[in-house]
Amino acid sequence: MTNSLDFKIKSVYPILRQSEKKAADYILKNKKTVADMSLKDFAEKAGVSQPTVMRTVKAPGFEGYMAFKRYLKYDRNDSEIPTDNALHPWDTMESLSAKIVASSIHMLEETLQTLNIKISKGQ
């Protein structure tokens, strides 16, 4: 799904600085433990500075380290953002647009299924 943490990080990966890529790689390899780390601990374990961690988490659209951690804890528990299109504190403008499109597609698919049922029953 386009809202997963992996997708968010990989989509900005090419524009990251080398040190930010190091932090991003650490996130991708240690998602289960990063959510419980302080900013200081994360920076030390990843071998980067705290400002580098902040730039890394802001690149895919998180407002800060706490928003990133909330998202990561949610992602860890459910592996993907729910398809109910609910709004969350970590939503970005891009994810809101994706939710609008996903919701529209879902409604169209449900309508099509309803029409197919009515057509097949009528024949």
Coordinates of C-alpha atoms in Angstrom, one line a residue:
M1 CA 0.0 0.0 0.0
T2 CA 1.3 3.5 -0.8
N3 CA 1.0 4.7 2.8
S4 CA 3.3 2.1 4.3
L5 CA 6.4 3.4 6.0
D6 CA 8.7 1.5 3.6
F7 CA 7.0 3.2 0.6
K8 CA 7.3 6.7 2.3
I9 CA 11.0 6.2 3.0
K10 CA 11.9 4.6 -0.3
S11 CA 10.1 7.3 -2.3
V12 CA 12.3 10.0 -0.9
Y13 CA 15.5 7.9 -0.5
P14 CA 17.1 9.1 -3.8
I15 CA 17.1 12.7 -2.6
L16 CA 18.4 12.1 0.9
R17 CA 22.0 13.0 1.9
Q18 CA 24.4 10.2 2.6
S19 CA 24.0 10.5 6.3
E20 CA 20.2 10.6 6.0
K21 CA 20.3 7.5 3.9
K22 CA 22.2 5.8 6.7
A23 CA 19.4 6.8 9.1
A24 CA 16.8 5.7 6.6
D25 CA 18.5 2.3 6.2
Y26 CA 18.5 1.9 10.0
I27 CA 14.8 2.7 10.1
L28 CA 14.0 0.1 7.4
K29 CA 16.1 -2.6 9.2
N30 CA 14.9 -1.9 12.7
K31 CA 11.3 -0.7 12.5
K32 CA 10.3 -2.8 15.5
T33 CA 12.7 -1.2 17.9
V34 CA 13.0 2.3 16.5
A35 CA 9.4 3.1 17.6
D36 CA 10.5 2.8 21.2
M37 CA 13.7 4.7 21.0
S38 CA 14.4 8.3 22.0
L39 CA 15.8 10.6 19.4
K40 CA 19.2 10.5 21.1
D41 CA 19.2 6.7 21.2
F42 CA 18.2 6.4 17.6
A43 CA 20.9 8.8 16.5
E44 CA 23.5 7.0 18.5
K45 CA 22.5 3.5 17.2
A46 CA 22.3 4.7 13.6
G47 CA 25.6 6.5 13.8
V48 CA 24.2 9.9 12.8
S49 CA 23.4 13.2 14.5
Q50 CA 20.1 14.1 15.9
P51 CA 19.5 16.8 13.3
T52 CA 20.1 14.2 10.6
V53 CA 17.4 12.0 12.2
M54 CA 15.1 14.9 12.1
R55 CA 15.8 15.7 8.5
T56 CA 15.3 12.0 7.6
V57 CA 11.9 11.7 9.3
K58 CA 10.7 15.0 7.8
A59 CA 11.7 14.1 4.3
P60 CA 8.7 11.7 3.8
G61 CA 6.3 14.2 5.4
F62 CA 6.4 13.6 9.2
E63 CA 6.1 16.8 11.2
G64 CA 8.7 15.6 13.6
Y65 CA 10.2 12.7 15.5
M66 CA 7.1 12.1 17.7
A67 CA 4.8 12.0 14.7
F68 CA 7.1 9.6 13.0
K69 CA 7.1 7.3 16.2
R70 CA 3.3 7.4 16.4
Y71 CA 3.1 6.3 12.7
L72 CA 5.8 3.7 13.2
K73 CA 3.9 2.2 16.2
Y74 CA 0.8 2.1 14.2
D75 CA 2.6 0.6 11.2
R76 CA 4.2 -2.0 13.4
N77 CA 0.8 -3.1 14.8
D78 CA -1.1 -3.3 11.6
S79 CA 1.6 -3.5 8.9
E80 CA -0.5 -1.2 6.6
I81 CA -2.5 1.9 7.1
P82 CA -6.2 0.9 7.3
T83 CA -8.2 1.2 4.1
D84 CA -11.1 2.9 6.0
N85 CA -9.5 6.2 5.0
A86 CA -9.7 7.6 8.5
L87 CA -7.7 10.7 9.3
H88 CA -4.7 10.3 11.5
P89 CA -2.2 12.8 13.1
W90 CA 0.6 11.6 10.8
D91 CA -1.4 12.2 7.5
T92 CA 0.4 14.4 5.0
M93 CA -1.2 16.3 2.1
E94 CA -0.1 13.4 -0.2
S95 CA -1.7 10.8 2.0
L96 CA -4.9 12.8 2.3
S97 CA -5.1 13.0 -1.5
A98 CA -4.4 9.2 -1.7
K99 CA -7.2 8.6 0.8
I100 CA -9.7 10.6 -1.3
V101 CA -8.7 8.7 -4.4
A102 CA -8.9 5.3 -2.6
S103 CA -12.2 6.2 -1.1
S104 CA -13.6 7.1 -4.5
I105 CA -12.3 3.9 -6.1
H106 CA -13.8 1.8 -3.2
M107 CA -17.2 3.5 -3.7
L108 CA -17.1 2.9 -7.4
E109 CA -16.1 -0.8 -6.9
E110 CA -19.0 -1.3 -4.4
T111 CA -21.4 0.4 -6.9
L112 CA -20.2 -1.9 -9.7
Q113 CA -20.6 -5.0 -7.5
T114 CA -24.2 -3.9 -6.6
L115 CA -25.0 -3.3 -10.2
N116 CA -23.6 -6.7 -11.2
I117 CA -25.7 -8.4 -8.6
K118 CA -28.9 -6.6 -9.7
I119 CA -28.2 -7.3 -13.4
S120 CA -27.5 -11.0 -12.8
K121 CA -30.6 -11.4 -10.6
G122 CA -32.7 -9.7 -13.2
Q123 CA -31.7 -12.1 -16.0

